[in-house]
Coordinates of C-alpha atoms and ligand atoms in Angstrom, one line a residue:
X1 CA 36.9 -18.8 6.4
X2 CA 36.5 -15.6 4.3
X3 CA 33.2 -13.8 4.4
X4 CA 31.3 -13.3 1.1
X5 CA 28.4 -11.1 0.3
X6 CA 26.7 -10.1 -3.0
X7 CA 23.7 -7.8 -3.6
X8 CA 21.6 -6.7 -6.6
X9 CA 18.6 -4.5 -6.0
X10 CA 17.2 -1.0 -5.6
X11 CA 19.2 0.0 -2.5
X12 CA 22.9 1.1 -2.3
X13 CA 25.0 -1.9 -3.0
X14 CA 28.0 -0.3 -1.4
X15 CA 26.2 0.2 1.9
X16 CA 24.7 -3.3 2.0
X17 CA 28.0 -4.8 1.1
X18 CA 30.0 -2.8 3.7
X19 CA 27.4 -3.5 6.4
X20 CA 27.4 -7.2 5.5
X21 CA 31.2 -7.4 5.6
X22 CA 31.2 -5.8 9.1
X23 CA 28.8 -8.6 10.1
X24 CA 31.0 -11.2 8.4
X25 CA 34.3 -10.0 9.7
X26 CA 34.6 -12.8 12.2
X27 CA 35.1 -15.2 9.2
X28 CA 38.4 -13.5 8.4
X29 CA 39.9 -10.1 8.9
X30 CA 43.2 -9.8 7.1
X31 CA 41.9 -7.6 4.3
X32 CA 38.6 -6.7 2.6
X33 CA 37.4 -5.6 -0.8
X34 CA 34.4 -5.0 -2.9
X35 CA 33.5 -4.7 -6.6
X36 CA 30.4 -2.8 -7.8
X37 CA 28.9 -1.7 -11.1
X38 CA 29.0 2.1 -11.1
X39 CA 26.4 4.4 -12.7
X40 CA 28.2 3.9 -16.1
X41 CA 27.8 0.1 -15.6
X42 CA 31.5 -0.3 -15.3
X43 CA 33.0 -2.4 -12.5
X44 CA 34.9 -0.5 -9.8
X45 CA 37.1 -2.4 -7.3
X46 CA 38.2 -1.2 -3.9
X47 CA 40.5 -3.2 -1.6
X48 CA 42.4 -2.6 1.5
X49 CA 44.4 -4.6 4.1
X50 CA 43.2 -4.7 7.6
X51 CA 39.7 -4.4 9.0
X52 CA 36.5 -3.6 7.1
X53 CA 36.7 -0.1 8.6
X54 CA 39.7 0.6 6.3
X55 CA 37.6 -0.4 3.3
X56 CA 34.8 1.8 4.6
X57 CA 37.1 4.8 4.6
X58 CA 38.5 3.9 1.2
X59 CA 34.9 3.8 -0.2
X60 CA 33.8 7.1 1.4
X61 CA 32.0 9.3 -1.1
X62 CA 32.5 6.8 -3.9
X63 CA 30.2 4.3 -5.6
X64 CA 27.2 6.1 -4.2
X65 CA 25.0 5.1 -7.1
X66 CA 25.7 1.4 -7.3
X67 CA 23.0 -1.3 -7.2
X68 CA 24.9 -4.4 -7.8
X69 CA 28.1 -5.7 -6.3
X70 CA 30.1 -8.3 -4.3
X71 CA 32.3 -8.0 -1.2
X72 CA 34.8 -10.2 0.6
X73 CA 36.7 -10.3 3.9
X74 CA 39.7 -12.5 3.7
X75 CA 41.5 -15.0 5.9
X76 CA 44.8 -15.5 4.0
X77 CA 45.6 -19.0 2.6
X78 CA 47.6 -18.5 -0.6
X79 CA 49.8 -15.4 -0.4
X80 CA 50.4 -12.9 2.3
X81 CA 48.2 -10.1 3.5
X82 CA 48.5 -7.5 0.7
X83 CA 46.2 -5.4 -1.4
X84 CA 47.0 -7.5 -4.5
X85 CA 46.0 -10.7 -2.7
X86 CA 42.8 -9.2 -1.3
X87 CA 39.6 -10.1 -3.2
X88 CA 37.9 -9.3 -5.6
X89 CA 40.2 -10.5 -8.4
X90 CA 39.7 -9.2 -11.9
X91 CA 40.7 -11.1 -15.0
X92 CA 39.5 -9.7 -18.3
X93 CA 35.7 -9.8 -18.2
X94 CA 35.6 -11.8 -14.9
X95 CA 35.6 -10.2 -11.4
X96 CA 35.2 -12.7 -8.6
X97 CA 35.5 -13.4 -4.9
X98 CA 36.3 -16.8 -3.5
X99 CA 36.1 -18.7 -0.3
X100 CA 38.0 -22.1 -0.2
X101 CA 41.1 -23.5 -1.8
X102 CA 41.7 -24.4 -5.4
X103 CA 44.1 -27.2 -4.9
X104 CA 45.2 -27.6 -8.6
X105 CA 45.9 -23.9 -9.1
X106 CA 49.5 -24.5 -10.0
X107 CA 48.5 -27.0 -12.8
X108 CA 45.9 -24.6 -14.1
X109 CA 48.4 -21.7 -14.1
X110 CA 50.6 -23.8 -16.5
X111 CA 47.8 -25.2 -18.6
X112 CA 46.4 -21.7 -19.3
X113 CA 49.8 -20.0 -19.5
X114 CA 48.9 -17.5 -16.8
X115 CA 52.4 -16.9 -15.3
X116 CA 52.7 -13.4 -16.8
X117 CA 49.1 -12.4 -16.1
X118 CA 48.9 -13.0 -12.4
X119 CA 49.3 -9.9 -10.2
X120 CA 48.6 -11.8 -6.9
X121 CA 49.8 -15.0 -5.3
X122 CA 46.4 -16.4 -4.9
X123 CA 44.7 -19.5 -6.2
X124 CA 41.5 -17.3 -6.6
X125 CA 43.1 -15.1 -9.2
X126 CA 44.1 -18.2 -11.2
X127 CA 40.5 -19.3 -11.1
X128 CA 39.4 -15.9 -12.3
X129 CA 41.7 -16.1 -15.3
X130 CA 40.7 -19.7 -16.2
X131 CA 37.0 -18.6 -16.1
X132 CA 37.8 -15.6 -18.3
X133 CA 39.5 -17.8 -20.9
X134 CA 36.3 -19.9 -21.0
X135 CA 34.0 -16.9 -21.3
X136 CA 32.5 -16.2 -24.7
X137 CA 29.5 -14.0 -23.6
X138 CA 27.4 -16.7 -21.9
X139 CA 28.1 -17.0 -18.1
X140 CA 26.4 -20.4 -17.8
X141 CA 28.3 -22.1 -20.5
X142 CA 31.6 -20.7 -19.1
X143 CA 30.8 -21.7 -15.5
X144 CA 29.6 -25.2 -16.6
X145 CA 33.0 -25.7 -18.4
X146 CA 34.9 -24.2 -15.5
X147 CA 33.6 -26.3 -12.5
X148 CA 34.9 -29.7 -13.7
X149 CA 38.4 -28.2 -14.0
X150 CA 38.6 -27.3 -10.3
X151 CA 39.9 -29.5 -7.5
X152 CA 39.3 -28.3 -4.0
X153 CA 36.6 -26.3 -2.3
X154 CA 35.0 -23.1 -3.4
X155 CA 32.2 -20.6 -2.9
X156 CA 32.4 -18.0 -5.7
X157 CA 30.4 -14.9 -6.4
X158 CA 31.1 -13.6 -9.9
X159 CA 30.5 -10.5 -12.0
X160 CA 30.9 -10.4 -15.7
X161 CA 31.8 -6.9 -17.1
X162 CA 29.3 -7.1 -19.9
X163 CA 26.5 -8.3 -17.6
X164 CA 25.7 -5.3 -15.4
X165 CA 23.2 -5.9 -12.6
X166 CA 23.9 -9.7 -12.5
X167 CA 25.8 -11.8 -9.9
X168 CA 26.5 -15.5 -10.4
X169 CA 27.1 -17.7 -7.4
X170 CA 28.3 -21.3 -7.3
X171 CA 29.8 -23.5 -4.6
X172 CA 31.4 -26.8 -3.7
X173 CA 31.7 -27.5 0.1
X174 CA 32.2 -23.9 1.1
X175 CA 28.9 -22.5 2.2
X176 CA 26.7 -20.0 0.4
X177 CA 23.2 -18.9 1.4
X178 CA 20.9 -16.7 -0.6
X179 CA 17.6 -15.0 -0.4
X180 CA 15.3 -12.9 -2.6
X181 CA 14.1 -10.2 -0.2
X182 CA 11.9 -7.1 -0.4
X183 CA 15.2 -5.1 -0.5
X184 CA 16.6 -7.2 -3.5
X185 CA 18.6 -10.3 -4.1
X186 CA 21.3 -11.3 -1.7
X187 CA 24.0 -14.0 -1.4
X188 CA 26.4 -14.6 1.4
X189 CA 28.7 -17.1 3.1
X190 CA 26.7 -16.8 6.4
X191 CA 23.2 -16.0 7.4
X192 CA 24.3 -13.2 9.7
X193 CA 24.8 -10.9 6.7
X194 CA 21.2 -11.6 5.5
X195 CA 19.4 -11.4 8.8
X196 CA 18.8 -7.6 8.8
X197 CA 16.9 -8.0 5.5
X198 CA 15.0 -11.3 5.7
X199 CA 14.0 -14.3 7.8
X200 CA 13.9 -16.7 4.9
X201 CA 16.9 -18.0 3.1
X202 CA 18.1 -21.1 1.1
X203 CA 21.3 -22.9 1.1
X204 CA 22.7 -22.9 -2.4
X205 CA 23.0 -26.6 -3.4
X206 CA 26.5 -27.7 -4.5
X207 CA 27.3 -27.2 -8.2
X208 CA 24.1 -25.3 -8.7
X209 CA 24.5 -22.0 -10.5
X210 CA 22.6 -19.0 -9.0
X211 CA 21.9 -15.9 -11.1
X212 CA 20.9 -12.9 -9.0
X213 CA 19.4 -9.8 -10.4
X214 CA 17.4 -7.0 -8.7
X215 CA 14.2 -8.8 -9.5
X216 CA 14.8 -12.5 -8.9
X217 CA 17.2 -15.3 -8.1
X218 CA 17.2 -18.2 -10.6
X219 CA 18.9 -21.5 -9.9
X220 CA 20.1 -23.9 -12.6
X221 CA 21.5 -27.4 -12.2
X222 CA 24.5 -28.7 -14.1
X223 CA 22.2 -29.6 -17.1
X224 CA 21.0 -26.0 -17.3
X225 CA 17.6 -26.9 -16.0
X226 CA 15.9 -24.3 -13.7
X227 CA 15.2 -25.5 -10.2
X228 CA 13.2 -24.1 -7.3
X229 CA 15.1 -23.0 -4.2
X230 CA 14.1 -24.7 -0.9
X231 CA 13.6 -21.8 1.5
X232 CA 14.1 -22.3 5.3
X233 CA 13.2 -19.9 8.2
X234 CA 15.8 -18.4 10.4
X235 CA 15.4 -19.6 14.0
X236 CA 16.9 -16.6 15.7
X237 CA 16.4 -12.9 15.5
X238 CA 18.9 -10.2 14.5
X239 CA 19.4 -9.1 18.1
X240 CA 21.1 -12.4 18.6
X241 CA 23.9 -11.2 16.4
X242 CA 24.4 -7.9 18.2
X243 CA 26.4 -7.1 21.3
X244 CA 23.3 -5.8 23.1
X245 CA 25.2 -3.6 25.5
X246 CA 28.1 -6.0 26.2
X247 CA 31.5 -4.6 25.3
X248 CA 32.4 -7.8 23.3
X249 CA 30.5 -10.6 21.7
X250 CA 32.5 -13.1 23.8
X251 CA 31.3 -11.7 27.1
X252 CA 27.7 -11.6 25.8
X253 CA 28.0 -15.2 24.6
X254 CA 29.4 -16.3 28.0
X255 CA 26.4 -14.7 29.7
X256 CA 24.0 -16.4 27.3
X257 CA 25.0 -19.9 28.3
X258 CA 22.3 -20.6 31.0
X259 CA 19.5 -19.6 28.6
X260 CA 21.1 -21.5 25.6
X261 CA 21.3 -24.6 27.8
X262 CA 17.7 -24.4 28.7
X263 CA 16.7 -23.9 25.0
X264 CA 18.8 -26.9 24.0
X265 CA 17.7 -29.3 26.8
X266 CA 14.1 -28.6 27.8
X267 CA 12.4 -29.4 24.4
X268 CA 14.1 -32.8 24.5
X269 CA 12.8 -33.9 27.9
X270 CA 9.7 -36.1 28.1
X271 CA 8.7 -37.2 31.6
X272 CA 12.0 -35.9 32.9
X273 CA 14.3 -37.9 30.7
X274 CA 15.8 -37.3 27.2
X275 CA 13.7 -38.3 24.3
X276 CA 14.9 -37.6 20.7
X277 CA 11.7 -38.7 18.9
X278 CA 11.1 -35.1 17.6
X279 CA 14.6 -35.1 16.2
X280 CA 13.8 -38.3 14.3
X281 CA 16.4 -40.3 16.2
X282 CA 15.4 -44.0 16.9
X283 CA 16.6 -45.7 20.0
X284 CA 18.1 -48.5 17.9
X285 CA 20.8 -46.0 17.0
X286 CA 21.9 -46.2 20.6
X287 CA 21.1 -49.8 21.3
X288 CA 22.7 -51.4 18.2
X289 CA 26.2 -49.9 18.4
X290 CA 29.2 -51.4 20.2
X291 CA 31.5 -48.5 19.9
X292 CA 31.3 -44.7 19.8
X293 CA 33.7 -42.6 17.7
X294 CA 33.8 -38.9 18.3
X295 CA 35.2 -36.6 15.6
X296 CA 35.6 -32.8 16.0
X297 CA 38.2 -30.0 16.1
X298 CA 39.3 -27.5 18.7
X299 CA 36.7 -26.7 21.4
X300 CA 34.2 -29.1 19.9
X301 CA 36.8 -31.9 20.3
X302 CA 37.4 -30.9 23.9
X303 CA 33.7 -31.3 24.5
X304 CA 34.1 -34.8 23.0
X305 CA 36.9 -35.5 25.6
X306 CA 34.4 -34.7 28.4
X307 CA 31.8 -36.9 26.8
X308 CA 34.3 -39.8 26.6
X309 CA 35.0 -39.4 30.4
X310 CA 31.2 -39.5 31.1
X311 CA 30.1 -42.1 28.6
X312 CA 32.8 -44.9 28.8
X313 CA 32.3 -45.7 32.5
X314 CA 28.5 -45.3 32.2
X315 CA 28.0 -47.4 29.0
X316 CA 30.9 -49.7 29.2
X317 CA 31.6 -49.5 25.5
X318 CA 34.8 -48.0 24.0
X319 CA 34.5 -44.3 23.2
X320 CA 37.3 -42.9 21.1
X321 CA 37.8 -39.2 20.5
X322 CA 39.7 -38.2 17.4
X323 CA 41.0 -34.8 16.2
X324 CA 39.1 -34.6 12.9
X325 CA 42.2 -33.5 10.9
X326 CA 44.1 -36.6 12.0
X327 CA 41.3 -39.1 11.8
X328 CA 41.8 -39.9 8.1
X329 CA 45.4 -40.8 8.7
X330 CA 44.8 -43.0 11.8
X331 CA 43.3 -45.8 9.7
X332 CA 40.4 -46.0 12.2
X333 CA 38.7 -49.2 13.1
X334 CA 35.1 -48.6 12.2
X335 CA 32.1 -50.6 11.0
X336 CA 28.3 -50.6 10.9
X337 CA 28.2 -51.1 14.7
X338 CA 30.2 -47.9 15.3
X339 CA 28.2 -44.8 16.1
X340 CA 30.0 -41.7 15.0
X341 CA 29.3 -38.5 16.9
X342 CA 30.3 -35.4 14.9
X343 CA 30.5 -32.2 16.9
X344 CA 30.7 -28.8 15.2
X345 CA 29.3 -25.4 16.0
X346 CA 29.5 -24.1 12.4
X347 CA 28.7 -27.4 10.8
X348 CA 31.2 -26.4 8.1
X349 CA 34.6 -27.3 9.5
X350 CA 36.1 -29.1 6.6
X351 CA 38.2 -31.6 8.5
X352 CA 35.2 -32.6 10.6
X353 CA 33.1 -33.0 7.5
X354 CA 35.8 -35.1 5.8
X355 CA 36.0 -37.3 9.0
X356 CA 32.3 -37.7 9.0
X357 CA 32.3 -38.7 5.3
X358 CA 35.0 -41.3 6.0
X359 CA 33.0 -42.8 8.9
X360 CA 29.9 -43.0 6.7
X361 CA 31.9 -44.7 4.0
X362 CA 33.0 -47.4 6.5
X363 CA 29.3 -48.2 7.3
X364 CA 29.1 -46.2 10.6
X365 CA 25.9 -44.3 11.4
X366 CA 26.6 -40.6 11.9
X367 CA 24.9 -38.3 14.4
X368 CA 25.9 -34.7 14.2
X369 CA 25.7 -32.1 17.0
X370 CA 25.6 -28.8 15.2
X371 CA 24.6 -25.2 16.0
X372 CA 24.1 -23.8 12.5
X373 CA 20.9 -24.9 10.9
X374 CA 21.2 -26.3 7.4
X375 CA 25.0 -26.4 7.4
X376 CA 26.8 -29.0 5.4
X377 CA 27.5 -31.4 8.3
X378 CA 23.9 -31.1 9.5
X379 CA 22.6 -31.9 6.0
X380 CA 25.0 -34.8 5.3
X381 CA 24.9 -36.6 8.6
X382 CA 22.4 -39.5 9.0
X383 CA 20.9 -37.8 12.1
X384 CA 21.3 -34.3 13.6
X385 CA 20.8 -32.9 17.0
X386 CA 20.8 -29.1 16.8
X387 CA 22.1 -27.1 19.7
X388 CA 20.1 -23.9 20.3
X389 CA 22.8 -21.4 21.2
X390 CA 21.9 -18.9 18.5
X391 CA 24.7 -17.3 16.5
X392 CA 28.2 -17.4 18.0
X393 CA 30.1 -14.5 16.7
X394 CA 33.2 -14.3 18.8
X395 CA 36.0 -16.5 17.3
X396 CA 36.6 -18.1 20.7
X397 CA 33.8 -20.6 21.2
X398 CA 32.0 -20.4 24.6
X399 CA 28.3 -21.0 24.5
X400 CA 28.6 -23.5 21.7
X401 CA 30.9 -25.6 24.0
X402 CA 28.4 -25.8 26.8
X403 CA 25.4 -26.6 24.6
X404 CA 27.5 -29.3 22.9
X405 CA 28.2 -30.7 26.3
X406 CA 24.5 -30.6 27.2
X407 CA 23.6 -32.6 24.2
X408 CA 26.3 -35.1 24.8
X409 CA 25.0 -35.5 28.4
X410 CA 21.5 -36.1 27.0
X411 CA 22.9 -38.7 24.6
X412 CA 24.8 -40.4 27.4
X413 CA 21.6 -40.5 29.5
X414 CA 19.3 -41.8 26.7
X415 CA 21.9 -44.4 25.7
X416 CA 22.3 -45.6 29.3
X417 CA 18.5 -45.8 29.5
X418 CA 18.0 -47.8 26.3
X419 CA 20.9 -50.0 27.1
X420 CA 19.6 -50.6 30.6
X421 CA 22.5 -49.2 32.4
X422 CA 20.0 -46.7 33.8
X423 CA 16.6 -47.2 35.3
X424 CA 14.0 -44.6 34.6
X425 CA 14.7 -43.2 38.0
X426 CA 18.5 -43.1 37.4
X427 CA 17.9 -41.3 34.1
X428 CA 15.6 -38.7 35.7
X429 CA 18.1 -38.1 38.5
X430 CA 20.9 -37.7 36.0
X431 CA 18.9 -35.0 34.2
X432 CA 18.0 -33.3 37.4
X433 CA 21.7 -33.0 38.2
X434 CA 22.3 -31.6 34.7
X435 CA 19.6 -29.0 35.3
X436 CA 21.1 -28.1 38.7
X437 CA 24.3 -27.2 36.9
X438 CA 22.6 -24.3 35.2
X439 CA 22.2 -22.0 38.2
X440 CA 25.7 -22.8 39.2
X441 CA 26.8 -21.2 35.9
X442 CA 24.9 -18.1 36.8
X443 CA 26.7 -18.0 40.2
X444 CA 30.0 -18.1 38.5
X445 CA 29.0 -15.4 36.0
X446 CA 29.0 -13.0 39.0
X447 CA 32.5 -13.9 40.3
X448 CA 34.1 -11.2 38.1
X449 CA 36.1 -9.6 40.9
X450 CA 38.2 -12.6 41.8
X451 CA 38.7 -13.5 38.2
X452 CA 39.8 -10.0 37.2
X453 CA 42.3 -10.2 40.1
X454 CA 43.8 -13.4 38.8
X455 CA 43.8 -12.1 35.3
X456 CA 45.9 -9.1 36.4
X457 CA 48.4 -11.7 37.7
X458 CA 48.4 -13.7 34.5
X459 CA 49.1 -10.8 32.1
X460 CA 52.7 -10.4 33.3
X461 CA 53.5 -14.1 32.4
X462 CA 54.3 -15.7 29.1
X463 CA 53.4 -19.3 30.3
X464 CA 50.5 -20.7 32.2
X465 CA 49.8 -24.3 33.1
X466 CA 46.5 -26.0 33.6
X467 CA 46.4 -29.3 35.5
X468 CA 43.7 -31.7 36.5
X469 CA 42.9 -35.4 36.5
X470 CA 40.1 -37.4 34.7
X471 CA 37.2 -35.0 33.8
X472 CA 39.1 -32.1 35.3
X473 CA 41.9 -32.7 32.8
X474 CA 39.3 -32.6 30.0
X475 CA 38.1 -29.2 31.3
X476 CA 41.7 -28.0 31.5
X477 CA 42.3 -28.7 27.8
X478 CA 39.5 -26.3 26.9
X479 CA 40.7 -23.7 29.5
X480 CA 44.1 -23.6 28.0
X481 CA 42.9 -23.3 24.4
X482 CA 40.6 -20.4 25.4
X483 CA 43.4 -18.6 27.1
X484 CA 46.1 -19.1 24.4
X485 CA 43.8 -18.3 21.4
X486 CA 42.8 -14.9 22.6
X487 CA 45.4 -13.7 25.1
X488 CA 48.4 -15.1 23.2
X489 CA 49.8 -16.4 26.5
X490 CA 51.4 -19.8 26.0
X491 CA 49.1 -22.1 28.0
X492 CA 49.4 -25.9 28.3
X493 CA 47.1 -28.4 29.9
X494 CA 48.5 -31.5 31.6
X495 CA 47.1 -34.4 33.4
X496 CA 48.1 -33.5 36.9
X497 CA 49.8 -36.9 37.5
X498 CA 51.9 -36.6 34.3
X499 CA 53.6 -33.4 35.4
X500 CA 56.5 -35.1 37.1
X501 CA 57.4 -37.1 34.0
X502 CA 58.9 -34.0 32.4
X503 CA 56.8 -30.8 32.5
X504 CA 57.4 -30.0 36.1
X505 CA 60.9 -29.0 35.0
X506 CA 59.2 -25.8 33.7
X507 CA 57.7 -24.8 37.0
X508 CA 59.7 -22.0 38.6
X509 CA 59.0 -19.1 41.0
X510 CA 55.8 -17.3 40.2
X511 CA 54.6 -19.4 37.2
X512 CA 50.8 -19.5 37.3
X513 CA 49.3 -23.0 37.6
X514 CA 45.6 -23.3 37.3
X515 CA 44.6 -26.5 39.1
X516 CA 41.1 -27.9 38.7
X517 CA 40.1 -30.4 41.4
X518 CA 36.4 -31.1 41.3
X519 CA 36.3 -34.9 40.9
X520 CA 35.8 -36.9 44.1
X521 CA 37.7 -40.0 43.0
X522 CA 40.9 -38.1 42.2
X523 CA 40.6 -35.1 44.5
X524 CA 43.3 -36.1 47.0
X525 CA 45.7 -37.1 44.2
X526 CA 45.3 -33.8 42.4
X527 CA 45.9 -31.9 45.6
X528 CA 49.1 -33.8 46.1
X529 CA 50.2 -32.7 42.6
X530 CA 49.2 -29.1 43.5
X531 CA 51.5 -29.4 46.5
X532 CA 54.3 -30.5 44.2
X533 CA 54.1 -27.4 42.0
X534 CA 53.6 -25.1 45.0
X535 CA 56.8 -26.5 46.6
X536 CA 58.6 -25.4 43.4
X537 CA 57.3 -21.8 43.6
X538 CA 54.2 -21.9 41.4
X539 CA 51.5 -19.3 41.8
X540 CA 48.5 -21.6 42.3
X541 CA 45.0 -20.8 41.2
X542 CA 42.9 -23.6 42.6
X543 CA 39.4 -24.3 41.5
X544 CA 37.4 -26.7 43.7
X545 CA 33.8 -27.2 44.7
X546 CA 32.5 -25.2 47.6
X547 CA 33.0 -27.7 50.4
X548 CA 36.4 -29.1 49.4
X549 CA 38.9 -29.1 52.3
X550 CA 42.2 -27.6 51.3
X551 CA 44.9 -25.9 53.4
X552 CA 44.6 -22.2 53.0
X553 CA 48.3 -21.7 52.1
X554 CA 48.1 -24.1 49.2
X555 CA 46.4 -21.7 46.9
X556 CA 47.3 -18.1 46.1
X557 CA 43.8 -17.7 44.7
X558 CA 41.0 -20.2 45.5
X559 CA 37.9 -20.2 43.3
X560 CA 35.0 -22.2 44.6
X561 CA 32.1 -23.4 42.4
X562 CA 28.8 -24.4 43.9
X563 CA 28.4 -27.8 45.4
X564 CA 26.9 -29.8 42.5
X565 CA 27.5 -33.5 41.5
X566 CA 31.1 -33.9 40.3
X567 CA 30.0 -35.3 36.9
X568 CA 28.5 -31.9 36.0
X569 CA 31.1 -29.5 37.2
X570 CA 32.2 -28.8 33.7
X571 CA 29.3 -26.2 33.3
X572 CA 30.4 -23.8 36.1
X573 CA 34.0 -24.5 35.4
X574 CA 33.6 -23.6 31.7
X575 CA 32.3 -20.2 32.8
X576 CA 35.3 -19.6 35.1
X577 CA 37.8 -20.6 32.4
X578 CA 36.1 -18.5 29.8
X579 CA 36.1 -15.5 32.1
X580 CA 39.8 -16.0 32.9
X581 CA 40.6 -15.9 29.2
X582 CA 38.3 -13.0 28.6
X583 CA 39.5 -10.7 31.4
X584 CA 43.2 -11.5 30.7
X585 CA 42.8 -10.5 27.1
X586 CA 40.9 -7.3 28.0
X587 CA 43.7 -6.3 30.4
X588 CA 46.2 -6.9 27.7
X589 CA 44.3 -4.6 25.5
X590 CA 43.9 -7.2 22.7
X591 CA 41.1 -7.8 20.3
X592 CA 38.9 -10.3 22.2
X593 CA 36.4 -11.2 19.5
X594 CA 38.9 -11.4 16.6
X595 CA 42.2 -12.8 17.7
X596 CA 45.1 -12.7 15.3
X597 CA 45.5 -15.4 12.6
X598 CA 42.2 -17.0 13.4
X599 CA 38.7 -17.1 11.8
X600 CA 35.5 -18.4 13.0
X601 CA 34.7 -21.2 10.7
X602 CA 37.6 -23.3 9.3
X603 CA 36.6 -24.3 5.8
X604 CA 40.1 -25.1 4.6
X605 CA 42.2 -28.2 5.4
Ligands
M6R701 O1 32.6 -24.8 14.0 P1 33.4 -25.9 14.8 O2 32.8 -26.3 16.1 O3 33.5 -27.2 13.9 O4 34.8 -25.3 15.0 C1 35.8 -26.1 15.7 C2 37.0 -25.3 16.0 O5 37.5 -24.6 14.9 C3 36.6 -24.2 17.1 O6 36.1 -24.8 18.2 C4 37.9 -23.4 17.5 O7 38.8 -24.3 18.1 C5 37.6 -22.2 18.3 N1 38.5 -21.2 18.0 C6 37.8 -22.5 19.8 O8 37.5 -21.4 20.6

């Protein structure tokens, strides 16, 4: 949450910062601001509420000759969306931007007698004043004294008024990446802001102080010793972070799924079955566990729900899925024989990170499934399997979900093989069925007409229900999250059999019910539940496989996915559910890629 960028170099700092903030806007879009040294080497601050475009207008014809500055796009935590609460915050000699939460800001306010000085309601401004009180002309000494006083998470970029041309960066938990490029020195919360200028970058190690100037980036550890940054190469190109002719990132990312799946699966197949040797994962990780614990949030957690429904019957060991933010309070039963699967697109979700740390502290081995290379979860887990979806920019997760699922299916298959639940042939057949699901996604990408028709029905409703049983229920959960988070239509997913224990009371004439019935073992039972809602006036949107037999009058709209094995229907179903959310949101005229109140990467608890 919150996008950060800093630049020192020969080019226009204002332009680089504003362009970078536009790239980073998906991290937060309540307000934006920048601070740059002007041609008199004085810090000028500009801030505005709303999108980066408002800040761009505010900065027009100003700060043309600036070569060093910092910029921020905010997702509000402490204090409402106001210009005062927007970053940068200035306190005496210190001007800073912050991503994260300073938990002891109240105590610091009292300790440093800041009550009368604060002009905002933010924890970040408190941090700025504390740092200013410690500053006596040497940024390192001040930052070294400052860090132990802070509780919480932070990524800071700091300017000192009497140090023109210098930016200082430091972080704990919240991500910061940096690069010295032919265009100058850059630091940002995400790679997307650096990609137009470089293909090499490094992750700023926690508590390390970075000093950026136009000529170099120097890193110092907490003892003041200079250390060498460890550069990595970016594994995607800048096109991947563009819309490339699509009206929205979300639609582009939905369309990228078949390719992303191939990139994620194919390099891990040896003789037709999954092999993780190149990822450094030993088979003992899979053979020596007697329980699987999955931790994740949001869409990633719903991918975990699908994995549980696949893995438990196949492996015959308990698979528990926990919402990462609840996991710590569940007093989970874990030990060294528990394998923890940690799922996260960003690799920075703080609750997922905390859950992973708890699992590790209880002796469990952690295997992370992560999309962003070098992210905190990827670095801290015992093992990591990267998904190769490329950057996901739309706040609503789409391609990250399907590639997470593909890795979970690969893990299920390899585990079944090493635990002798699968013969070599069984494993190869399983993978063949997984590969067969990819063209079925392509088929569903072309069903726009039917989906637009049903979207035009959904927009006039304030509630939509999703029902399904077993795996179909797990898919429904993700479908309802997708719809509610971008279209703002209240959407709930229920196990179809559970409806009549209360929720069916909400079904009345015309209420849309999206019923998913792709699982052989529960098909007839789900169809009975569909009849129950139809009898009460529901507008039924039924999703089945091609050859399913259903009475024509049961469904108002019937969407058929290709005839693939029922264990793999999640892939085409995901496309259908994503397109339903997408077109509904477009028809409502809402911001598809940046829905209200949300941000892409949730780095606060
Ligand atoms: O980066 P992560 O996969 O850890 O993010 C988890 C959730 O925040 C994320 O999936 C969220 O639910 C999306 N908005 C869903 O579309």
